[in-house]
mmCIF file of C-alpha atoms in Angstrom:
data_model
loop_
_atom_site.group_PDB
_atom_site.id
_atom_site.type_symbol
_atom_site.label_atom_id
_atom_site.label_comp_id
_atom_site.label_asym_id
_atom_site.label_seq_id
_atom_site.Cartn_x
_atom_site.Cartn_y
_atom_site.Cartn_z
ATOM 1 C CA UNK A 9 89.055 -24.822 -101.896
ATOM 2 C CA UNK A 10 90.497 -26.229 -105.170
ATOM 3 C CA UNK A 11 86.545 -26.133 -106.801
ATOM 4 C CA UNK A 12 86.325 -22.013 -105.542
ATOM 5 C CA UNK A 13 89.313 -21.359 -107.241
ATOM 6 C CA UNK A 14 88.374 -23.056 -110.354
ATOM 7 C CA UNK A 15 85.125 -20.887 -109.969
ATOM 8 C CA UNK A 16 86.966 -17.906 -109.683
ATOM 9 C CA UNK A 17 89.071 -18.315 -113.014
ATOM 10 C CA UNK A 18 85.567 -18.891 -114.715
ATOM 11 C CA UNK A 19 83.852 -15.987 -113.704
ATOM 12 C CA UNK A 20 86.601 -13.638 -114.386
ATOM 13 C CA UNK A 21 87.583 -15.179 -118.132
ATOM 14 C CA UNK A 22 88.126 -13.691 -121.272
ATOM 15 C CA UNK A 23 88.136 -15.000 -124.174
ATOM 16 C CA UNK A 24 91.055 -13.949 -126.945
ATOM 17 C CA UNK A 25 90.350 -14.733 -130.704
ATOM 18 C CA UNK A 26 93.509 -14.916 -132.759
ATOM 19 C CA UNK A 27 93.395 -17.112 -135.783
ATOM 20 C CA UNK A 28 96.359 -16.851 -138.202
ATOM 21 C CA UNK A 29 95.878 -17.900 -141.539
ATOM 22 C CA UNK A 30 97.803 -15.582 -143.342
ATOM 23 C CA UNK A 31 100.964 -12.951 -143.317
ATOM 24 C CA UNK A 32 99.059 -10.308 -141.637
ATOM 25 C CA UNK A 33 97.403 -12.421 -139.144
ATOM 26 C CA UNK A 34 100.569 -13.513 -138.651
ATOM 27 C CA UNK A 35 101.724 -10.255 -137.961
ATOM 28 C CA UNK A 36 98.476 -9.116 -136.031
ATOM 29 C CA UNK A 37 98.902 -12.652 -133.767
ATOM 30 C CA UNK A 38 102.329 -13.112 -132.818
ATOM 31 C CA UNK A 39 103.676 -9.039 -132.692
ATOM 32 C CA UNK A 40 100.044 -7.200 -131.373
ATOM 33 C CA UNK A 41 97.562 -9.448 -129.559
ATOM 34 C CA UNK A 42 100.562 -11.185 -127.292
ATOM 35 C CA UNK A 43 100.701 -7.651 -125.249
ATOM 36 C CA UNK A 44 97.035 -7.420 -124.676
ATOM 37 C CA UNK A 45 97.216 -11.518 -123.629
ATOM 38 C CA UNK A 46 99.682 -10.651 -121.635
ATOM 39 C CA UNK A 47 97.975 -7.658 -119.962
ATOM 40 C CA UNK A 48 94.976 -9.430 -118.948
ATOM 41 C CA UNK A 49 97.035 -12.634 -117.722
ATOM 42 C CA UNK A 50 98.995 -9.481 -115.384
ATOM 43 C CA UNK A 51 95.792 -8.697 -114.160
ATOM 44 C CA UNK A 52 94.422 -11.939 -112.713
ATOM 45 C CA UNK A 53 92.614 -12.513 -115.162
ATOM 46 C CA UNK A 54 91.524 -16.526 -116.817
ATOM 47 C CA UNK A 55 92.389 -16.382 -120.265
ATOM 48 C CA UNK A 56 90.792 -18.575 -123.323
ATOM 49 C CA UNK A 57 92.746 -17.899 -126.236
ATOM 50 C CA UNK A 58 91.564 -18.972 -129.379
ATOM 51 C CA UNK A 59 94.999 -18.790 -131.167
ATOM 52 C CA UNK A 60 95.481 -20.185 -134.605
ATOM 53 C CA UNK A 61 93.260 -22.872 -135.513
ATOM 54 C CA UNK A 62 91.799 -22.856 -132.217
ATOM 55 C CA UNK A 63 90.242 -20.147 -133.249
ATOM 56 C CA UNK A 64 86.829 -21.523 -134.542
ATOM 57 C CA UNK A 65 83.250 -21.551 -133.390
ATOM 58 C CA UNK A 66 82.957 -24.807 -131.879
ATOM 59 C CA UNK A 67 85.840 -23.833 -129.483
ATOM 60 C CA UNK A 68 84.129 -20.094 -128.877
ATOM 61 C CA UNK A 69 81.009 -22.248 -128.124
ATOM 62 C CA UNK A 70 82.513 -24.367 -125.523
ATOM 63 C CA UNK A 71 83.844 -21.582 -123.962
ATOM 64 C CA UNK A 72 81.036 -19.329 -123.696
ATOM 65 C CA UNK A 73 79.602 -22.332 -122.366
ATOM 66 C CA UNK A 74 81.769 -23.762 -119.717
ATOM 67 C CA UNK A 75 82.652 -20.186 -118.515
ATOM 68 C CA UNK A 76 81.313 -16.854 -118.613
ATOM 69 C CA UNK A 77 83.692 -14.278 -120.252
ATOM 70 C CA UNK A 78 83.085 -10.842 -119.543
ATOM 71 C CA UNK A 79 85.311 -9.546 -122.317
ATOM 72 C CA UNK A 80 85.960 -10.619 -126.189
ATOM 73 C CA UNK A 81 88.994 -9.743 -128.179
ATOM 74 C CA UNK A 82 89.143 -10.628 -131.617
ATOM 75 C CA UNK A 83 92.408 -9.661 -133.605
ATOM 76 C CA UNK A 84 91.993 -11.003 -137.577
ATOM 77 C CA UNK A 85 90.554 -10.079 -141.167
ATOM 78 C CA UNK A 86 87.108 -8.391 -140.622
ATOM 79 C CA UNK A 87 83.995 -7.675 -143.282
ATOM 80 C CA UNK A 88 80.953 -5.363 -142.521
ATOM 81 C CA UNK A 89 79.393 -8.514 -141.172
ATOM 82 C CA UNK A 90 81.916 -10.996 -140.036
ATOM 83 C CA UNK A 91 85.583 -11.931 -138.262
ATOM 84 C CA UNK A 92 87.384 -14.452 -140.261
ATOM 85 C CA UNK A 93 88.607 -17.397 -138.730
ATOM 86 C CA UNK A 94 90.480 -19.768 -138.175
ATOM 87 C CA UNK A 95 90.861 -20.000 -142.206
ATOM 88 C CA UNK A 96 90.061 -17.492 -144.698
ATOM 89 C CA UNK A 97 86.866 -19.060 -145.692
ATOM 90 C CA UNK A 98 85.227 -19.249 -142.177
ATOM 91 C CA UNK A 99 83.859 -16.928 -139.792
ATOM 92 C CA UNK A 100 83.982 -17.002 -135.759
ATOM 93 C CA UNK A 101 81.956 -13.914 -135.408
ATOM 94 C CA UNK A 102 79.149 -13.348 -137.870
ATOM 95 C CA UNK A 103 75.656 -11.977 -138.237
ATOM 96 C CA UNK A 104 74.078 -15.430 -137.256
ATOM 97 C CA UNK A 105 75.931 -16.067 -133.731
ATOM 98 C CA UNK A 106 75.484 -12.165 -132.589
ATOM 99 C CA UNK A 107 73.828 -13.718 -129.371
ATOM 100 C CA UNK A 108 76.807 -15.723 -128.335
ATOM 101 C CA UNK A 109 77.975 -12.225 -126.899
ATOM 102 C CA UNK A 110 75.005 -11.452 -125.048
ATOM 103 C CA UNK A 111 75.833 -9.306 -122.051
ATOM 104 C CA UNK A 112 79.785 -9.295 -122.943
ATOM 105 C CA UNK A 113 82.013 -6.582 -123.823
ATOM 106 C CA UNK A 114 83.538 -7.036 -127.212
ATOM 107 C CA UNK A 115 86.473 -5.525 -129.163
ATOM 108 C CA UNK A 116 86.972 -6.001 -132.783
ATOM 109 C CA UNK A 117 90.535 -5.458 -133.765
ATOM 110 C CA UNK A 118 89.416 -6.233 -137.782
ATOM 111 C CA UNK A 119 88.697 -3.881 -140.765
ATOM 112 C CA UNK A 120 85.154 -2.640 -141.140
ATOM 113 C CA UNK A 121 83.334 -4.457 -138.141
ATOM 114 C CA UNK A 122 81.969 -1.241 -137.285
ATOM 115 C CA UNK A 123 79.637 -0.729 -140.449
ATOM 116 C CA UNK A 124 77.125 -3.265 -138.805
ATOM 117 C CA UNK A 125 78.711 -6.423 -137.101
ATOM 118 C CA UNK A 126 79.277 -3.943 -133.644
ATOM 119 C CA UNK A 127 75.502 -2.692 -133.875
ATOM 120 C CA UNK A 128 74.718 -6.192 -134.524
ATOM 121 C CA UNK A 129 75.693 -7.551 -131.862
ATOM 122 C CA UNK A 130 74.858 -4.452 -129.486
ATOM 123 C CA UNK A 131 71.250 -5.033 -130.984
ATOM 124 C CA UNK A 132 71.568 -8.939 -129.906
ATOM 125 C CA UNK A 133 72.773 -8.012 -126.262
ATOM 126 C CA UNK A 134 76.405 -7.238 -126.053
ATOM 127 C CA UNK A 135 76.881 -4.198 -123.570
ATOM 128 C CA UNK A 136 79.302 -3.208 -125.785
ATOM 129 C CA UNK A 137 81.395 -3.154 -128.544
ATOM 130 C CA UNK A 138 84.755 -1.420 -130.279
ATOM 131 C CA UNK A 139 84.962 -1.834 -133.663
ATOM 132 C CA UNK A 140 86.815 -0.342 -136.602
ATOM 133 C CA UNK A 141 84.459 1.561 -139.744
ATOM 134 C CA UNK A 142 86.404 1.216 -142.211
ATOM 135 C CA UNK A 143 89.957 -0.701 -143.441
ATOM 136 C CA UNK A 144 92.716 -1.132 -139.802
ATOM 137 C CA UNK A 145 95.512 0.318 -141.423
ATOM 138 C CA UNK A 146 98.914 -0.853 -139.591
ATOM 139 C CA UNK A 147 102.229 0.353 -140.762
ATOM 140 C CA UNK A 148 105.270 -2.344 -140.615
ATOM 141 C CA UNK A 149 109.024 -2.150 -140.590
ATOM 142 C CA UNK A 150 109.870 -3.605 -144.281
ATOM 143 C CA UNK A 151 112.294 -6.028 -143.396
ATOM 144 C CA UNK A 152 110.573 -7.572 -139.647
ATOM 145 C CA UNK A 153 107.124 -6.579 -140.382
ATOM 146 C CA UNK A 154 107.179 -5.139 -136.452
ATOM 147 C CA UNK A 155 104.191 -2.456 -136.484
ATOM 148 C CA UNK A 156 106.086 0.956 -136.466
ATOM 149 C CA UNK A 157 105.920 3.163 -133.043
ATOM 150 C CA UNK A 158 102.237 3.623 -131.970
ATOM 151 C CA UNK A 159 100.391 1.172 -133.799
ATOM 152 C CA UNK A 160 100.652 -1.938 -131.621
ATOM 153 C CA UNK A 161 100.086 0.382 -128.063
ATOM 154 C CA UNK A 162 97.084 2.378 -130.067
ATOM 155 C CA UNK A 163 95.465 -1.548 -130.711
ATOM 156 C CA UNK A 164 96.231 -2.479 -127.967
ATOM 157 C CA UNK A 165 94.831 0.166 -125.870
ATOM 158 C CA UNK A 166 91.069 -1.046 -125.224
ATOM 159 C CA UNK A 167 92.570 -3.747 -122.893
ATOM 160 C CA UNK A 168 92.456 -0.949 -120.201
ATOM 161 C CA UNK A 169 88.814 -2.547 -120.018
ATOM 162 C CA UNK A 170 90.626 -5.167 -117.870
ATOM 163 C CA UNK A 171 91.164 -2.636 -115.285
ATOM 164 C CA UNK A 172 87.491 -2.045 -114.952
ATOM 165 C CA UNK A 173 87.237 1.383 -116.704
ATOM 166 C CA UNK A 174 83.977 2.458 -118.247
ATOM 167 C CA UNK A 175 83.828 1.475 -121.916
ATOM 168 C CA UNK A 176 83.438 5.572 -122.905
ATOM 169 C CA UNK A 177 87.050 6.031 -120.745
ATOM 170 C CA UNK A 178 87.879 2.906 -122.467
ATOM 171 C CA UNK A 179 87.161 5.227 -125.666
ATOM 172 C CA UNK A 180 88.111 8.431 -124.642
ATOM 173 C CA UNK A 181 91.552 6.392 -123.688
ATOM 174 C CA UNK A 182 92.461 5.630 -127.008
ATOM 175 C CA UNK A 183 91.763 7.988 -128.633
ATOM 176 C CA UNK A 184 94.037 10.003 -126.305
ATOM 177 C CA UNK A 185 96.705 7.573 -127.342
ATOM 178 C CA UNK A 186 96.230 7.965 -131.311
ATOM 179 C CA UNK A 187 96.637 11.925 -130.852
ATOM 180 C CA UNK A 188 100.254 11.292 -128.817
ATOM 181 C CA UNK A 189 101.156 8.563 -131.508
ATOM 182 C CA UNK A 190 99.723 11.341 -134.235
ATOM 183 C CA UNK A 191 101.863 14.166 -133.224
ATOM 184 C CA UNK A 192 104.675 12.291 -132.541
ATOM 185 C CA UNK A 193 105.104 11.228 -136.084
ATOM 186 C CA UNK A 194 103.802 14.552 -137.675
ATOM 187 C CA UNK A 195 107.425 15.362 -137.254
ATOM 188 C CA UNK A 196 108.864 12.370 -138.167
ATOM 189 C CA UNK A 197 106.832 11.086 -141.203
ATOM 190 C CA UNK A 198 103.314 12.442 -141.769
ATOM 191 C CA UNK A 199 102.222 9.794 -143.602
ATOM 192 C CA UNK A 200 102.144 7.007 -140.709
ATOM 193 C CA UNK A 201 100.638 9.941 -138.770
ATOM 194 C CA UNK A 202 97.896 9.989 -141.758
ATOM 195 C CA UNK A 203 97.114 6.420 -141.280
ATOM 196 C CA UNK A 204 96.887 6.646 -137.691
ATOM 197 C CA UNK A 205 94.741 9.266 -138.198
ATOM 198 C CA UNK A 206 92.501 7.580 -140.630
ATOM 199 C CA UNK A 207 92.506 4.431 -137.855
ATOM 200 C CA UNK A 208 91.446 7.133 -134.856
ATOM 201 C CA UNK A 209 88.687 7.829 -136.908
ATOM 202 C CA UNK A 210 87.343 5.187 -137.645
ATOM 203 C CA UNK A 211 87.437 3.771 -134.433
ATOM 204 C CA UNK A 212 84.259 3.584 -132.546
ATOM 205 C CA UNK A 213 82.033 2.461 -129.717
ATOM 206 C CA UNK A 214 78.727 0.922 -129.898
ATOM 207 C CA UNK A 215 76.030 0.198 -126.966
ATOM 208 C CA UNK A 216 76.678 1.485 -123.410
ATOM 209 C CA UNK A 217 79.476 3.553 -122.488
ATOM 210 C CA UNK A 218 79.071 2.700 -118.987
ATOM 211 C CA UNK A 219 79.266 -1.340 -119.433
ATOM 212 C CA UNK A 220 82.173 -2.187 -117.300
ATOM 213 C CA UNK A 221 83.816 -5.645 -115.962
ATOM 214 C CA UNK A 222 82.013 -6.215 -112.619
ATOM 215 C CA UNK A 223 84.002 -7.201 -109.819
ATOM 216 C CA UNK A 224 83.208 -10.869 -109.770
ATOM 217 C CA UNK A 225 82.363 -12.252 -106.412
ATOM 218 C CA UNK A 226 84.126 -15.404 -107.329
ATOM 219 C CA UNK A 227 86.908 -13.525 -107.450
ATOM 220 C CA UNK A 228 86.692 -11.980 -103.269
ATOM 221 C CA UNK A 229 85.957 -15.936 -103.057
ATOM 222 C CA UNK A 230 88.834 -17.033 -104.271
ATOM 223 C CA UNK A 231 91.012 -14.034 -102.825
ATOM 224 C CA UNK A 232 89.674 -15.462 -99.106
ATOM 225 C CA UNK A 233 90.846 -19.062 -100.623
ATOM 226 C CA UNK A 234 94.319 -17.750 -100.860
ATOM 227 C CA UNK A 235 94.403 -15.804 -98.010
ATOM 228 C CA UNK A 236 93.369 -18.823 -95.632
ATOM 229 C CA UNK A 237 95.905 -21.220 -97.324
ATOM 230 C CA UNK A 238 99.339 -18.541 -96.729
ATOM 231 C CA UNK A 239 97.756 -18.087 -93.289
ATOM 232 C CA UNK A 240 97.643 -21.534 -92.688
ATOM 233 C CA UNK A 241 101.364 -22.250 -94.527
ATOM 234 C CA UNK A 242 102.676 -19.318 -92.440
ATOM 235 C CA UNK A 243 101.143 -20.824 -89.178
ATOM 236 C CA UNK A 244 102.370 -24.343 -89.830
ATOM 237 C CA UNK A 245 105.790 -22.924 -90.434
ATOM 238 C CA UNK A 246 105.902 -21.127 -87.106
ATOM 239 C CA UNK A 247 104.745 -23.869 -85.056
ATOM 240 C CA UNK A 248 107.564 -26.591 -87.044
ATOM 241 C CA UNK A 249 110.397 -23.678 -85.746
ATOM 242 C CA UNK A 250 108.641 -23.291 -82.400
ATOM 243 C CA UNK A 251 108.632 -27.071 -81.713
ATOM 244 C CA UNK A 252 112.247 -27.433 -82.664
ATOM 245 C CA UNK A 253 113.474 -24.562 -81.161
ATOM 246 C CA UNK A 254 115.447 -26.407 -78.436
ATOM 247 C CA UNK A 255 117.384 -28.278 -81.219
ATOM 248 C CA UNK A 256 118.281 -25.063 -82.544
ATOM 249 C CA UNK A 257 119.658 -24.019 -79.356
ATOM 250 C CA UNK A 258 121.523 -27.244 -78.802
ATOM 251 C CA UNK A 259 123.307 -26.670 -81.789
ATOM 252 C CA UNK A 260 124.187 -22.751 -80.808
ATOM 253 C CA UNK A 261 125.903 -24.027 -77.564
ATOM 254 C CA UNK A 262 127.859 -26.853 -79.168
ATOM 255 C CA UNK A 263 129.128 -24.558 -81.910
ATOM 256 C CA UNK A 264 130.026 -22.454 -78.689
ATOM 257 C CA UNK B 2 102.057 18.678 -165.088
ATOM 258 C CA UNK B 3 97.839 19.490 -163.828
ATOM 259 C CA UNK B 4 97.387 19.678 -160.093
ATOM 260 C CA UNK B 5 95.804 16.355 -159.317
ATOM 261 C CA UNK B 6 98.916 14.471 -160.483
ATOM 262 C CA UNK B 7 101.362 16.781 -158.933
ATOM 263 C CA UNK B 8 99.444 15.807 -155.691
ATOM 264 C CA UNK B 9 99.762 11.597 -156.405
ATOM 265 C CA UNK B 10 103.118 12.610 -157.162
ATOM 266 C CA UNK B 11 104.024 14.233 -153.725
ATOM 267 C CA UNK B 12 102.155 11.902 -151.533
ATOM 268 C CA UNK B 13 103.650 8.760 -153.692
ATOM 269 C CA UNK B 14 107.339 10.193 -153.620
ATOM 270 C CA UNK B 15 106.449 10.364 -149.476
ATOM 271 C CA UNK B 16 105.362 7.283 -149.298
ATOM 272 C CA UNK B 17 108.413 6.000 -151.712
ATOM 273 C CA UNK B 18 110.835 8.104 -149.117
ATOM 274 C CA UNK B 19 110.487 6.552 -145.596
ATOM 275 C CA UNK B 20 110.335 2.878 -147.402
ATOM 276 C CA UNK B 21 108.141 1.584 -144.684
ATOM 277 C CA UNK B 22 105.362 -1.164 -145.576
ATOM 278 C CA UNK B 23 101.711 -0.652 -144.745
ATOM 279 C CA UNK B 24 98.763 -3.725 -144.159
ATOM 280 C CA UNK B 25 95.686 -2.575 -145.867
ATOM 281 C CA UNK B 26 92.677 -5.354 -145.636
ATOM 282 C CA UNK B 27 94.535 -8.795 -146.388
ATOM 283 C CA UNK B 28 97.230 -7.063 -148.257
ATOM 284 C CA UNK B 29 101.122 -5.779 -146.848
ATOM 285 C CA UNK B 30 102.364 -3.059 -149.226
ATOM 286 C CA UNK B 31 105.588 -2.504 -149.594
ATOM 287 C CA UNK B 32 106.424 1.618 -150.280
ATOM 288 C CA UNK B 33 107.106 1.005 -153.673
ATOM 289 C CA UNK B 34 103.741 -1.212 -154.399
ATOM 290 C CA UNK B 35 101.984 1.614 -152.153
ATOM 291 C CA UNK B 36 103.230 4.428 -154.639
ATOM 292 C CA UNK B 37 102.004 2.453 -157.268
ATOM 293 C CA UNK B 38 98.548 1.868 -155.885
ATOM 294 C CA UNK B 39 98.498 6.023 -155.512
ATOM 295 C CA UNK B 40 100.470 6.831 -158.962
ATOM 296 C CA UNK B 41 97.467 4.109 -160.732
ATOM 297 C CA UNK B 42 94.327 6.190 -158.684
ATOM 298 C CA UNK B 43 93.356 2.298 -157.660
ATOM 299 C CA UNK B 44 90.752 2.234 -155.099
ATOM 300 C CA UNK B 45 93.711 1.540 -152.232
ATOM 301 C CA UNK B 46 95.442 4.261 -154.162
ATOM 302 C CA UNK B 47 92.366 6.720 -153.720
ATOM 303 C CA UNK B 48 91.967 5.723 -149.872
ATOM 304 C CA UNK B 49 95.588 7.092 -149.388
ATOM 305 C CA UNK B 50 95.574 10.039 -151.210
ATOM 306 C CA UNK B 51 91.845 10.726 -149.219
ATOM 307 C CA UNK B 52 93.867 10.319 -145.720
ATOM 308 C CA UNK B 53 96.894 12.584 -146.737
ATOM 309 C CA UNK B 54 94.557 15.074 -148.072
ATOM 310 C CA UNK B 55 92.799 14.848 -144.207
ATOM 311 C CA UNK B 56 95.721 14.470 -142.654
ATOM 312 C CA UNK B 57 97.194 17.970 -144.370
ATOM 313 C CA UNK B 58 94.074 19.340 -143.413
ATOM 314 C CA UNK B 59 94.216 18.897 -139.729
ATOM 315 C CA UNK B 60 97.988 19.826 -139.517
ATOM 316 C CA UNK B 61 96.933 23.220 -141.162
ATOM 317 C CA UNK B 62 93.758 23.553 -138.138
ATOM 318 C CA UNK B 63 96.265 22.570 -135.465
ATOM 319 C CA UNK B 64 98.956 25.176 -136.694
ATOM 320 C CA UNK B 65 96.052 27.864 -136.802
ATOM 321 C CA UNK B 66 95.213 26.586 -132.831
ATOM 322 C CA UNK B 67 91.664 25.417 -134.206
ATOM 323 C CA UNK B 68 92.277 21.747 -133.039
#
């Protein structure tokens, strides 16, 4: 039982990539990513995350290896051809390792991914990608650095993958959520409703807009492992109180 | 004052007014450094005015009910 329910955390894993290196990965790892972490863990599912210097290809290796990740989130500094990580000089994601994500669902929370990384890595298998076109522009409180109203949940919002949406509802999704964020602070400063704007359009989605997470069957497996072992708690509990229910009713009648 | 500076102007006094900071690439601006970046026509500069100009645009096609 214990080995099905170790299979079932492998076959419905995602992987999370969140170096931080510098101020705005800083920002970008410890006030963003931590809702869409959290979402996923919310939702069942196994989480790798690659956080801080974790966040290197020998670790994405070993676990693309030892599990099999349906989804990829990457949150740092991006280039037309690479995620940065774990330090400034490296890269996790890059034009030679494109095949790593072979049949996975990636989103690229970095600048410029979108100008060829995303079709990269569509053209080496992925199902399918989000990526950004051009600069992720985030506006920040002065004195916290929090991401204003909007930014984090607009991010954030391609984690609705997790609840098995098709990746163009995935799309149409956030965009949806740019235009509320957009209009809400048209009235209140239209600048941060310009950058939003320039981030909503230069979102985009590469390869299949029907890839989806499949319903694992290691997951119904280890559903019927948990099912069986409350059965079998609940059972053993009824049968302790039914075997000592005359002791219970000693003690009614002496309290009597 | 010619029109193209009275624009960096406006959208630089804007950006000067709510005081928030903004992370462009591996960069946060603060307001002030932002204004700068817009006043100077550097490339970050350019990039904002380019989005405010867009940004006007599609406030004047929503107002008209063309969005």
């Amino acid at each position: 039982m214990v080995g099905a329910l170790s299979v079932t955390a492998g076959g419905n894993n995602c992987v999370f990539i969140r170096p931080v290196f510098d101020l705005v990965t800083e920002v970008l790892n410890t006030k963003i990513s931590p809702e869409a972490v959290e979402y996923a863990k919310l939702r069942a599912y196994s989480i790798s995350d690659l956080y801080r210097e974790k966040a290197n290809k020998t670790e994405l290796l070993s676990v693309l290896i030892r599990f099999t990740p349906q989804v990829i989130l990457a949150y740092s500094h991006g280039t037309e051809n690479e995620i940065i990580g774990p330090d400034e000089l490296s890269t996790i994601i890059d034009l030679g390792n494109t095949v790593w994500m072979n049949g996975k669902i990636v989103v690229l929370n970095a600048c410029l991914c979108g100008k060829r990384l995303a079709q990269a890595l569509v053209d080496a298998g992925a199902s399918a990608v989000f990526a950004y076109n051009d600069e992720l522009m985030i506006r920040v409180w002065s004195d916290t650095y929090d991401p204003l109203e909007g930014f984090k949940e607009c991010i954030n919002k391609p984690q609705v993958i997790f609840d098995g949406l098709k990746a163009k509802d995935v799309y149409d999704i956030t965009i949806e959520e740019y235009n509320k964020w957009i209009e809400y602070w048209d009235e209140k400063d239209p600048t941060t409703a310009d950058v939003l704007r320039h981030d909503r359009d230069n979102f985009a989605l590469y390869g299949s807009g029907e890839s989806r997470i499949t319903f694992s069957i290691y997951l119904l497996i280890g559903l019927t492992d948990i099912f069986i072992i409350t059965y079998a708690v609940l059972w053993t509990i009824l049968m302790i109180l039914k075997e000592t229910k005359f002791l219970w009713k000693k003690k009614e009648e002496i309290i009597l | 004052m010619n029109q193209a500076d009275e624009l960096k102007k406006t959208i630089a006094d804007a950006i000067r007014k709510t005081g928030f900071s903004t992370m462009i690439a591996n960069k946060i601006y603060t307001s002030e450094e932002l204004a700068k970046e817009v006043e100077n026509e550097t490339e970050v500069g350019k990039k904002i005015i380019e989005i405010a100009i867009r940004g006007t645009i599609e406030r004047y096609r929503r107002a008209a009910g063309k969005w």
